[in-house]
Amino acid sequence: MKTIAIAGTFDTKGEEYLYIKRIAEELGLGTLMIHTGVFEPSFAPDVSGREVASAAGMDIEELAARKDRALATEVLSKGLEKLVPRLYKEGKFDGIISFGGTGGTSLVAPAMRALPIGVPKVLVSTVASGNTAPYVGTSDIIMIPSVVDVAGLNSISTRIFTNAIFAVAGMLTFEHSHLPEKKPLIAATMFGVTTPCVTAARKHLEERGYEVLVFHATGIGGQSMEALIEAGFIEGVLDLTTTEWADEIIGGVLNAGPHRLEAASRKRIPQVVSVGALDMCNFGPADTVPDRFKDHTFYQHNPTVTLMRTTVAENEQIGRKLAEKLNLAEESTVLMLPLRGISAIDVEGQPFYGPEEDRMLFDTLRKQVDRSRVEVIEMDCAINDPAFAEAAAHKLIELLQASYS
């Protein structure tokens, strides 16, 4: 029998959670009821709020006595984040579901994110139609808008709750046998302006027996890739599009945070890195670009995306940061520099063509990269030239084969 973990505040929403517990059991599924509230639940749970608080090192009575909702949410969220993955590893449940507003969503989401990719996770939330990045992060949480508040059973809420529990039940009940052949997994980064390069490199790798996961370098893409590398899914990295560092350093909207380009070095897996799309920083519509950048060169990619050309000074900053991250490597790391252009619009005749800007990026990397840790390969071509793509793919295969021997 498959089991669904149902996590929520049974002290304030007991009726709602008993409703979905009953439906799950009617579907032939077991339930593991996890109470995430501070006060006494309206029914006996399988995992008490005391156990959740204890996992975070706090006594539930003390937490209740403080009457501080923000503190309670923080403590119980931390406890749940530790407890839920442990219960999953012990085989106590197979999928998880929860319902809530901003507080309930914030409380349960970290625990869901801590579960492995592929474990069914459904979160019915009042904030599911807004910016879900803070809740989903790099995980595969499925968020369903609650439409109405999670407050009582009515003709709308019961339909939403029922659909949500059916969704988890379906994920747990139905399995397919048409799984792809297991191959070594390669992570690659791509942007629209590096698509020809990454597509050609991907095909080269796939023809030689590798499976390539392509991540769109839009901030969350880079974060997702780093998370999968950290989790041990990835055997090699073709990080040809490091554009997220331009946004991180300059202040664009597609940054991937300060830990981008660290996981492969930490896991000591082969990586081939390049400078794809570091000629640009990303903003929304033109009127959203901060005034401090008015002297820059811009390109309207589409009505909602404005690209800004990185300057000589900014490329020195980017080069230093890239070298800092590359120098974390202990082995199997190659930096490839396409000397005639780092994106589709950074070649002669295109709007971001900038030999001086690129030269500063290349020179900074040449000076700052530790050659005892990182091999540097320079090619007299643009990043989207077929020769560059093939060379990058071939180099990664070479590093992978050396790591296997």
GROMACS .gro file of C-alpha atoms in nm:
model
  405
    1MET     CA    1   0.000   0.000   0.000
    2LYS     CA    2   0.126   0.348  -0.091
    3THR     CA    3   0.112   0.611   0.181
    4ILE     CA    4   0.052   0.985   0.156
    5ALA     CA    5   0.199   1.215   0.418
    6ILE     CA    6  -0.055   1.488   0.496
    7ALA     CA    7   0.111   1.779   0.673
    8GLY     CA    8  -0.072   2.077   0.816
    9THR     CA    9  -0.212   2.268   1.109
   10PHE     CA   10  -0.464   2.026   1.251
   11ASP     CA   11  -0.544   2.269   1.534
   12THR     CA   12  -0.696   2.529   1.297
   13LYS     CA   13  -0.778   2.328   0.984
   14GLY     CA   14  -0.868   1.987   1.125
   15GLU     CA   15  -1.194   1.959   0.930
   16GLU     CA   16  -1.021   2.021   0.598
   17TYR     CA   17  -0.744   1.771   0.663
   18LEU     CA   18  -0.980   1.500   0.781
   19TYR     CA   19  -1.170   1.549   0.456
   20ILE     CA   20  -0.867   1.473   0.240
   21LYS     CA   21  -0.756   1.193   0.474
   22ARG     CA   22  -1.092   1.025   0.418
   23ILE     CA   23  -1.065   1.060   0.039
   24ALA     CA   24  -0.712   0.917   0.040
   25GLU     CA   25  -0.826   0.616   0.238
   26GLU     CA   26  -1.126   0.564   0.008
   27LEU     CA   27  -0.873   0.548  -0.278
   28GLY     CA   28  -0.693   0.265  -0.097
   29LEU     CA   29  -0.399   0.472   0.023
   30GLY     CA   30  -0.245   0.487   0.368
   31THR     CA   31  -0.202   0.823   0.540
   32LEU     CA   32   0.066   0.965   0.767
   33MET     CA   33  -0.082   1.267   0.944
   34ILE     CA   34   0.182   1.524   1.047
   35HIS     CA   35   0.065   1.807   1.275
   36THR     CA   36   0.248   2.134   1.211
   37GLY     CA   37   0.052   2.349   1.455
   38VAL     CA   38   0.147   2.476   1.801
   39PHE     CA   39  -0.177   2.390   1.983
   40GLU     CA   40  -0.369   2.068   2.041
   41PRO     CA   41  -0.499   1.918   1.716
   42SER     CA   42  -0.866   1.835   1.666
   43PHE     CA   43  -0.775   1.469   1.611
   44ALA     CA   44  -0.483   1.243   1.700
   45PRO     CA   45  -0.202   1.275   1.443
   46ASP     CA   46   0.064   1.017   1.360
   47VAL     CA   47   0.337   1.276   1.410
   48SER     CA   48   0.271   1.542   1.673
   49GLY     CA   49   0.363   1.909   1.679
   50ARG     CA   50   0.581   1.823   1.977
   51GLU     CA   51   0.789   1.591   1.759
   52VAL     CA   52   0.819   1.855   1.487
   53ALA     CA   53   0.929   2.124   1.733
   54SER     CA   54   1.168   1.882   1.901
   55ALA     CA   55   1.340   1.815   1.568
   56ALA     CA   56   1.428   2.187   1.570
   57GLY     CA   57   1.549   2.170   1.930
   58MET     CA   58   1.250   2.346   2.090
   59ASP     CA   59   0.980   2.250   2.337
   60ILE     CA   60   0.625   2.290   2.203
   61GLU     CA   61   0.489   2.427   2.533
   62GLU     CA   62   0.755   2.697   2.539
   63LEU     CA   63   0.674   2.783   2.179
   64ALA     CA   64   0.302   2.810   2.259
   65ALA     CA   65   0.371   3.024   2.567
   66ARG     CA   66   0.562   3.282   2.364
   67LYS     CA   67   0.259   3.354   2.145
   68ASP     CA   68   0.488   3.459   1.861
   69ARG     CA   69   0.347   3.334   1.532
   70ALA     CA   70   0.656   3.425   1.329
   71LEU     CA   71   0.883   3.237   1.569
   72ALA     CA   72   0.649   2.936   1.572
   73THR     CA   73   0.645   2.923   1.192
   74GLU     CA   74   1.025   2.944   1.179
   75VAL     CA   75   1.080   2.673   1.441
   76LEU     CA   76   0.821   2.431   1.309
   77SER     CA   77   0.942   2.483   0.952
   78LYS     CA   78   1.298   2.397   1.054
   79GLY     CA   79   1.178   2.094   1.247
   80LEU     CA   80   0.966   1.974   0.958
   81GLU     CA   81   1.255   2.024   0.715
   82LYS     CA   82   1.464   1.783   0.925
   83LEU     CA   83   1.189   1.538   1.014
   84VAL     CA   84   1.015   1.485   0.678
   85PRO     CA   85   1.321   1.363   0.481
   86ARG     CA   86   1.404   1.129   0.768
   87LEU     CA   87   1.054   0.981   0.769
   88TYR     CA   88   1.076   0.935   0.392
   89LYS     CA   89   1.409   0.752   0.418
   90GLU     CA   90   1.252   0.526   0.682
   91GLY     CA   91   0.982   0.432   0.430
   92LYS     CA   92   0.698   0.593   0.624
   93PHE     CA   93   0.542   0.762   0.318
   94ASP     CA   94   0.566   0.779  -0.061
   95GLY     CA   95   0.427   1.124  -0.142
   96ILE     CA   96   0.326   1.438   0.046
   97ILE     CA   97   0.047   1.695   0.032
   98SER     CA   98  -0.036   2.012   0.225
   99PHE     CA   99  -0.279   2.306   0.214
  100GLY     CA  100  -0.236   2.659   0.339
  101GLY     CA  101  -0.205   3.033   0.308
  102THR     CA  102   0.124   3.222   0.317
  103GLY     CA  103   0.210   3.093   0.664
  104GLY     CA  104   0.125   2.730   0.598
  105THR     CA  105   0.295   2.739   0.259
  106SER     CA  106   0.614   2.887   0.404
  107LEU     CA  107   0.609   2.631   0.684
  108VAL     CA  108   0.579   2.318   0.469
  109ALA     CA  109   0.761   2.413   0.147
  110PRO     CA  110   1.117   2.377   0.287
  111ALA     CA  111   1.041   2.020   0.398
  112MET     CA  112   0.907   1.937   0.053
  113ARG     CA  113   1.215   2.089  -0.111
  114ALA     CA  114   1.432   1.868   0.108
  115LEU     CA  115   1.280   1.553  -0.044
  116PRO     CA  116   1.441   1.389  -0.349
  117ILE     CA  117   1.339   1.486  -0.701
  118GLY     CA  118   1.059   1.257  -0.816
  119VAL     CA  119   0.883   1.215  -0.482
  120PRO     CA  120   0.526   1.345  -0.541
  121LYS     CA  121   0.482   1.680  -0.364
  122VAL     CA  122   0.160   1.882  -0.396
  123LEU     CA  123   0.101   2.212  -0.219
  124VAL     CA  124  -0.241   2.377  -0.243
  125SER     CA  125  -0.185   2.742  -0.163
  126THR     CA  126  -0.342   3.086  -0.172
  127VAL     CA  127  -0.016   3.217  -0.323
  128ALA     CA  128   0.020   2.953  -0.596
  129SER     CA  129  -0.069   3.196  -0.877
  130GLY     CA  130   0.194   3.454  -0.780
  131ASN     CA  131   0.572   3.433  -0.758
  132THR     CA  132   0.624   3.073  -0.649
  133ALA     CA  133   1.005   3.076  -0.669
  134PRO     CA  134   1.053   3.127  -0.291
  135TYR     CA  135   0.845   2.815  -0.225
  136VAL     CA  136   0.940   2.583  -0.512
  137GLY     CA  137   1.308   2.679  -0.541
  138THR     CA  138   1.491   2.415  -0.744
  139SER     CA  139   1.256   2.132  -0.647
  140ASP     CA  140   0.964   1.967  -0.832
  141ILE     CA  141   0.687   2.082  -0.596
  142ILE     CA  142   0.351   2.109  -0.773
  143MET     CA  143   0.160   2.414  -0.648
  144ILE     CA  144  -0.216   2.437  -0.703
  145PRO     CA  145  -0.400   2.767  -0.650
  146SER     CA  146  -0.658   2.722  -0.376
  147VAL     CA  147  -0.885   2.984  -0.546
  148VAL     CA  148  -1.056   3.047  -0.211
  149ASP     CA  149  -0.885   3.058   0.126
  150VAL     CA  150  -0.816   2.729   0.302
  151ALA     CA  151  -1.090   2.796   0.553
  152GLY     CA  152  -1.374   2.548   0.572
  153LEU     CA  153  -1.537   2.307   0.329
  154ASN     CA  154  -1.747   2.457   0.053
  155SER     CA  155  -1.840   2.386  -0.309
  156ILE     CA  156  -1.515   2.542  -0.436
  157SER     CA  157  -1.263   2.427  -0.174
  158THR     CA  158  -1.382   2.067  -0.177
  159ARG     CA  159  -1.337   2.050  -0.554
  160ILE     CA  160  -0.983   2.191  -0.529
  161PHE     CA  161  -0.891   1.964  -0.236
  162THR     CA  162  -1.032   1.660  -0.414
  163ASN     CA  163  -0.842   1.732  -0.735
  164ALA     CA  164  -0.521   1.778  -0.535
  165ILE     CA  165  -0.552   1.447  -0.350
  166PHE     CA  166  -0.644   1.272  -0.676
  167ALA     CA  167  -0.328   1.419  -0.829
  168VAL     CA  168  -0.105   1.271  -0.559
  169ALA     CA  169  -0.293   0.943  -0.570
  170GLY     CA  170  -0.243   0.925  -0.945
  171MET     CA  171   0.129   0.988  -0.913
  172LEU     CA  172   0.158   0.712  -0.655
  173THR     CA  173  -0.072   0.461  -0.824
  174PHE     CA  174   0.029   0.476  -1.188
  175GLU     CA  175   0.373   0.368  -1.303
  176HIS     CA  176   0.505   0.328  -1.656
  177SER     CA  177   0.768   0.093  -1.787
  178HIS     CA  178   0.882   0.305  -2.081
  179LEU     CA  179   1.175   0.457  -1.898
  180PRO     CA  180   1.468   0.579  -2.106
  181GLU     CA  181   1.784   0.372  -2.104
  182LYS     CA  182   2.004   0.482  -1.816
  183LYS     CA  183   2.302   0.675  -1.949
  184PRO     CA  184   2.565   0.899  -1.788
  185LEU     CA  185   2.399   1.233  -1.715
  186ILE     CA  186   2.557   1.555  -1.842
  187ALA     CA  187   2.434   1.900  -1.734
  188ALA     CA  188   2.463   2.182  -1.989
  189THR     CA  189   2.374   2.552  -1.971
  190MET     CA  190   2.216   2.741  -2.258
  191PHE     CA  191   2.073   3.081  -2.345
  192GLY     CA  192   1.897   3.186  -2.664
  193VAL     CA  193   2.220   3.346  -2.789
  194THR     CA  194   2.425   3.029  -2.727
  195THR     CA  195   2.166   2.781  -2.855
  196PRO     CA  196   2.354   2.678  -3.173
  197CYS     CA  197   2.665   2.591  -2.970
  198VAL     CA  198   2.490   2.396  -2.695
  199THR     CA  199   2.257   2.217  -2.937
  200ALA     CA  200   2.551   2.096  -3.147
  201ALA     CA  201   2.749   1.994  -2.837
  202ARG     CA  202   2.445   1.811  -2.696
  203LYS     CA  203   2.399   1.613  -3.017
  204HIS     CA  204   2.769   1.526  -3.020
  205LEU     CA  205   2.744   1.392  -2.664
  206GLU     CA  206   2.416   1.206  -2.723
  207GLU     CA  207   2.560   1.031  -3.028
  208ARG     CA  208   2.833   0.898  -2.801
  209GLY     CA  209   2.601   0.753  -2.537
  210TYR     CA  210   2.545   1.040  -2.293
  211GLU     CA  211   2.216   1.191  -2.176
  212VAL     CA  212   2.224   1.571  -2.167
  213LEU     CA  213   2.005   1.784  -1.940
  214VAL     CA  214   1.996   2.141  -2.071
  215PHE     CA  215   1.933   2.421  -1.820
  216HIS     CA  216   1.816   2.762  -1.935
  217ALA     CA  217   2.054   3.009  -1.772
  218THR     CA  218   1.783   3.235  -1.632
  219GLY     CA  219   1.878   3.225  -1.265
  220ILE     CA  220   1.656   2.940  -1.153
  221GLY     CA  221   1.808   2.729  -1.430
  222GLY     CA  222   2.158   2.768  -1.290
  223GLN     CA  223   2.033   2.707  -0.938
  224SER     CA  224   1.852   2.392  -1.047
  225MET     CA  225   2.163   2.260  -1.218
  226GLU     CA  226   2.380   2.329  -0.912
  227ALA     CA  227   2.124   2.151  -0.691
  228LEU     CA  228   2.120   1.838  -0.911
  229ILE     CA  229   2.500   1.831  -0.920
  230GLU     CA  230   2.507   1.861  -0.541
  231ALA     CA  231   2.252   1.580  -0.511
  232GLY     CA  232   2.480   1.347  -0.708
  233PHE     CA  233   2.271   1.307  -1.026
  234ILE     CA  234   2.527   1.458  -1.266
  235GLU     CA  235   2.848   1.297  -1.394
  236GLY     CA  236   2.982   1.583  -1.606
  237VAL     CA  237   2.909   1.950  -1.670
  238LEU     CA  238   2.915   2.147  -1.994
  239ASP     CA  239   2.876   2.492  -1.843
  240LEU     CA  240   2.919   2.695  -2.160
  241THR     CA  241   2.670   2.968  -2.066
  242THR     CA  242   2.778   3.142  -1.745
  243THR     CA  243   2.576   3.458  -1.818
  244GLU     CA  244   2.406   3.448  -1.477
  245TRP     CA  245   2.725   3.589  -1.327
  246ALA     CA  246   2.678   3.912  -1.526
  247ASP     CA  247   2.337   3.957  -1.365
  248GLU     CA  248   2.469   3.867  -1.019
  249ILE     CA  249   2.754   4.118  -1.034
  250ILE     CA  250   2.587   4.403  -1.221
  251GLY     CA  251   2.235   4.378  -1.082
  252GLY     CA  252   2.026   4.212  -1.352
  253VAL     CA  253   1.714   4.007  -1.300
  254LEU     CA  254   1.844   3.662  -1.400
  255ASN     CA  255   2.109   3.601  -1.135
  256ALA     CA  256   2.160   3.255  -0.988
  257GLY     CA  257   2.304   3.366  -0.655
  258PRO     CA  258   2.656   3.377  -0.513
  259HIS     CA  259   2.718   3.000  -0.519
  260ARG     CA  260   2.684   2.947  -0.894
  261LEU     CA  261   2.975   2.750  -1.043
  262GLU     CA  262   3.070   2.577  -0.718
  263ALA     CA  263   2.895   2.239  -0.708
  264ALA     CA  264   3.098   2.061  -0.978
  265SER     CA  265   3.423   2.157  -0.807
  266ARG     CA  266   3.288   2.050  -0.470
  267LYS     CA  267   3.173   1.714  -0.609
  268ARG     CA  268   3.498   1.679  -0.808
  269ILE     CA  269   3.324   1.594  -1.133
  270PRO     CA  270   3.454   1.689  -1.481
  271GLN     CA  271   3.347   2.030  -1.608
  272VAL     CA  272   3.408   2.228  -1.924
  273VAL     CA  273   3.325   2.595  -1.867
  274SER     CA  274   3.300   2.889  -2.105
  275VAL     CA  275   3.193   3.253  -2.105
  276GLY     CA  276   2.870   3.226  -2.304
  277ALA     CA  277   2.647   3.536  -2.298
  278LEU     CA  278   2.862   3.725  -2.047
  279ASP     CA  279   2.834   4.013  -2.292
  280MET     CA  280   2.488   4.083  -2.152
  281CYS     CA  281   2.289   4.159  -1.840
  282ASN     CA  282   1.911   4.106  -1.835
  283PHE     CA  283   1.621   4.329  -1.741
  284GLY     CA  284   1.246   4.333  -1.802
  285PRO     CA  285   1.074   4.587  -2.027
  286ALA     CA  286   1.285   4.888  -2.122
  287ASP     CA  287   1.121   5.116  -1.865
  288THR     CA  288   1.231   4.885  -1.581
  289VAL     CA  289   1.605   4.935  -1.642
  290PRO     CA  290   1.754   5.141  -1.354
  291ASP     CA  291   1.859   5.496  -1.446
  292ARG     CA  292   2.218   5.431  -1.340
  293PHE     CA  293   2.267   5.223  -1.654
  294LYS     CA  294   2.148   5.487  -1.904
  295ASP     CA  295   2.496   5.518  -2.062
  296HIS     CA  296   2.505   5.147  -2.154
  297THR     CA  297   2.421   4.986  -2.488
  298PHE     CA  298   2.084   4.808  -2.501
  299TYR     CA  299   1.912   4.554  -2.724
  300GLN     CA  300   1.539   4.483  -2.706
  301HIS     CA  301   1.525   4.103  -2.720
  302ASN     CA  302   1.144   4.110  -2.702
  303PRO     CA  303   0.883   4.339  -2.538
  304THR     CA  304   0.946   4.190  -2.193
  305VAL     CA  305   1.325   4.135  -2.209
  306THR     CA  306   1.587   4.409  -2.240
  307LEU     CA  307   1.952   4.309  -2.281
  308MET     CA  308   2.230   4.542  -2.166
  309ARG     CA  309   2.586   4.518  -2.300
  310THR     CA  310   2.847   4.465  -2.029
  311THR     CA  311   3.124   4.727  -2.020
  312VAL     CA  312   3.502   4.691  -2.005
  313ALA     CA  313   3.503   4.761  -1.630
  314GLU     CA  314   3.217   4.519  -1.566
  315ASN     CA  315   3.392   4.247  -1.763
  316GLU     CA  316   3.696   4.281  -1.542
  317GLN     CA  317   3.473   4.225  -1.236
  318ILE     CA  318   3.303   3.929  -1.403
  319GLY     CA  319   3.638   3.779  -1.504
  320ARG     CA  320   3.770   3.802  -1.149
  321LYS     CA  321   3.463   3.634  -1.005
  322LEU     CA  322   3.463   3.359  -1.267
  323ALA     CA  323   3.831   3.289  -1.197
  324GLU     CA  324   3.761   3.279  -0.823
  325LYS     CA  325   3.498   3.011  -0.874
  326LEU     CA  326   3.705   2.812  -1.124
  327ASN     CA  327   4.000   2.811  -0.885
  328LEU     CA  328   3.791   2.608  -0.640
  329ALA     CA  329   3.846   2.310  -0.870
  330GLU     CA  330   4.088   2.038  -0.769
  331GLU     CA  331   4.078   1.843  -1.093
  332SER     CA  332   3.906   1.781  -1.428
  333THR     CA  333   3.823   2.145  -1.507
  334VAL     CA  334   3.871   2.321  -1.840
  335LEU     CA  335   3.797   2.682  -1.934
  336MET     CA  336   3.735   2.742  -2.304
  337LEU     CA  337   3.756   3.091  -2.453
  338PRO     CA  338   3.597   3.167  -2.795
  339LEU     CA  339   3.805   3.469  -2.897
  340ARG     CA  340   3.577   3.594  -3.177
  341GLY     CA  341   3.255   3.634  -2.984
  342ILE     CA  342   3.077   3.501  -2.676
  343SER     CA  343   2.717   3.516  -2.798
  344ALA     CA  344   2.514   3.533  -3.119
  345ILE     CA  345   2.500   3.914  -3.094
  346ASP     CA  346   2.865   3.957  -2.991
  347VAL     CA  347   3.015   3.894  -3.333
  348GLU     CA  348   3.118   4.140  -3.601
  349GLY     CA  349   2.817   4.321  -3.745
  350GLN     CA  350   2.591   4.243  -3.447
  351PRO     CA  351   2.467   4.495  -3.184
  352PHE     CA  352   2.680   4.373  -2.891
  353TYR     CA  353   3.004   4.322  -3.085
  354GLY     CA  354   3.267   4.440  -2.838
  355PRO     CA  355   3.631   4.338  -2.895
  356GLU     CA  356   3.754   4.566  -2.615
  357GLU     CA  357   3.501   4.437  -2.364
  358ASP     CA  358   3.574   4.075  -2.454
  359ARG     CA  359   3.948   4.135  -2.444
  360MET     CA  360   3.920   4.260  -2.085
  361LEU     CA  361   3.722   3.948  -1.989
  362PHE     CA  362   3.975   3.717  -2.154
  363ASP     CA  363   4.280   3.901  -2.016
  364THR     CA  364   4.139   3.897  -1.663
  365LEU     CA  365   4.075   3.525  -1.683
  366ARG     CA  366   4.422   3.461  -1.826
  367LYS     CA  367   4.578   3.644  -1.530
  368GLN     CA  368   4.352   3.521  -1.252
  369VAL     CA  369   4.287   3.154  -1.333
  370ASP     CA  370   4.519   2.912  -1.154
  371ARG     CA  371   4.665   2.704  -1.437
  372SER     CA  372   4.770   2.433  -1.191
  373ARG     CA  373   4.399   2.369  -1.128
  374VAL     CA  374   4.233   2.471  -1.453
  375GLU     CA  375   4.331   2.401  -1.813
  376VAL     CA  376   4.266   2.702  -2.038
  377ILE     CA  377   4.193   2.647  -2.408
  378GLU     CA  378   4.162   2.942  -2.647
  379MET     CA  379   4.001   2.907  -2.989
  380ASP     CA  380   4.004   3.160  -3.272
  381CYS     CA  381   3.631   3.136  -3.339
  382ALA     CA  382   3.295   3.247  -3.201
  383ILE     CA  383   3.110   3.045  -2.940
  384ASN     CA  384   2.841   2.935  -3.187
  385ASP     CA  385   3.088   2.806  -3.447
  386PRO     CA  386   3.049   2.428  -3.491
  387ALA     CA  387   3.420   2.377  -3.424
  388PHE     CA  388   3.386   2.529  -3.076
  389ALA     CA  389   3.085   2.315  -2.987
  390GLU     CA  390   3.254   1.996  -3.104
  391ALA     CA  391   3.577   2.080  -2.923
  392ALA     CA  392   3.391   2.149  -2.596
  393ALA     CA  393   3.195   1.823  -2.617
  394HIS     CA  394   3.505   1.624  -2.709
  395LYS     CA  395   3.700   1.776  -2.419
  396LEU     CA  396   3.428   1.684  -2.170
  397ILE     CA  397   3.422   1.325  -2.299
  398GLU     CA  398   3.801   1.313  -2.258
  399LEU     CA  399   3.770   1.431  -1.896
  400LEU     CA  400   3.491   1.183  -1.825
  401GLN     CA  401   3.685   0.890  -1.968
  402ALA     CA  402   3.990   0.986  -1.762
  403SER     CA  403   3.773   1.000  -1.449
  404TYR     CA  404   3.643   0.647  -1.513
  405SER     CA  405   3.993   0.499  -1.546
   0.00000   0.00000   0.00000
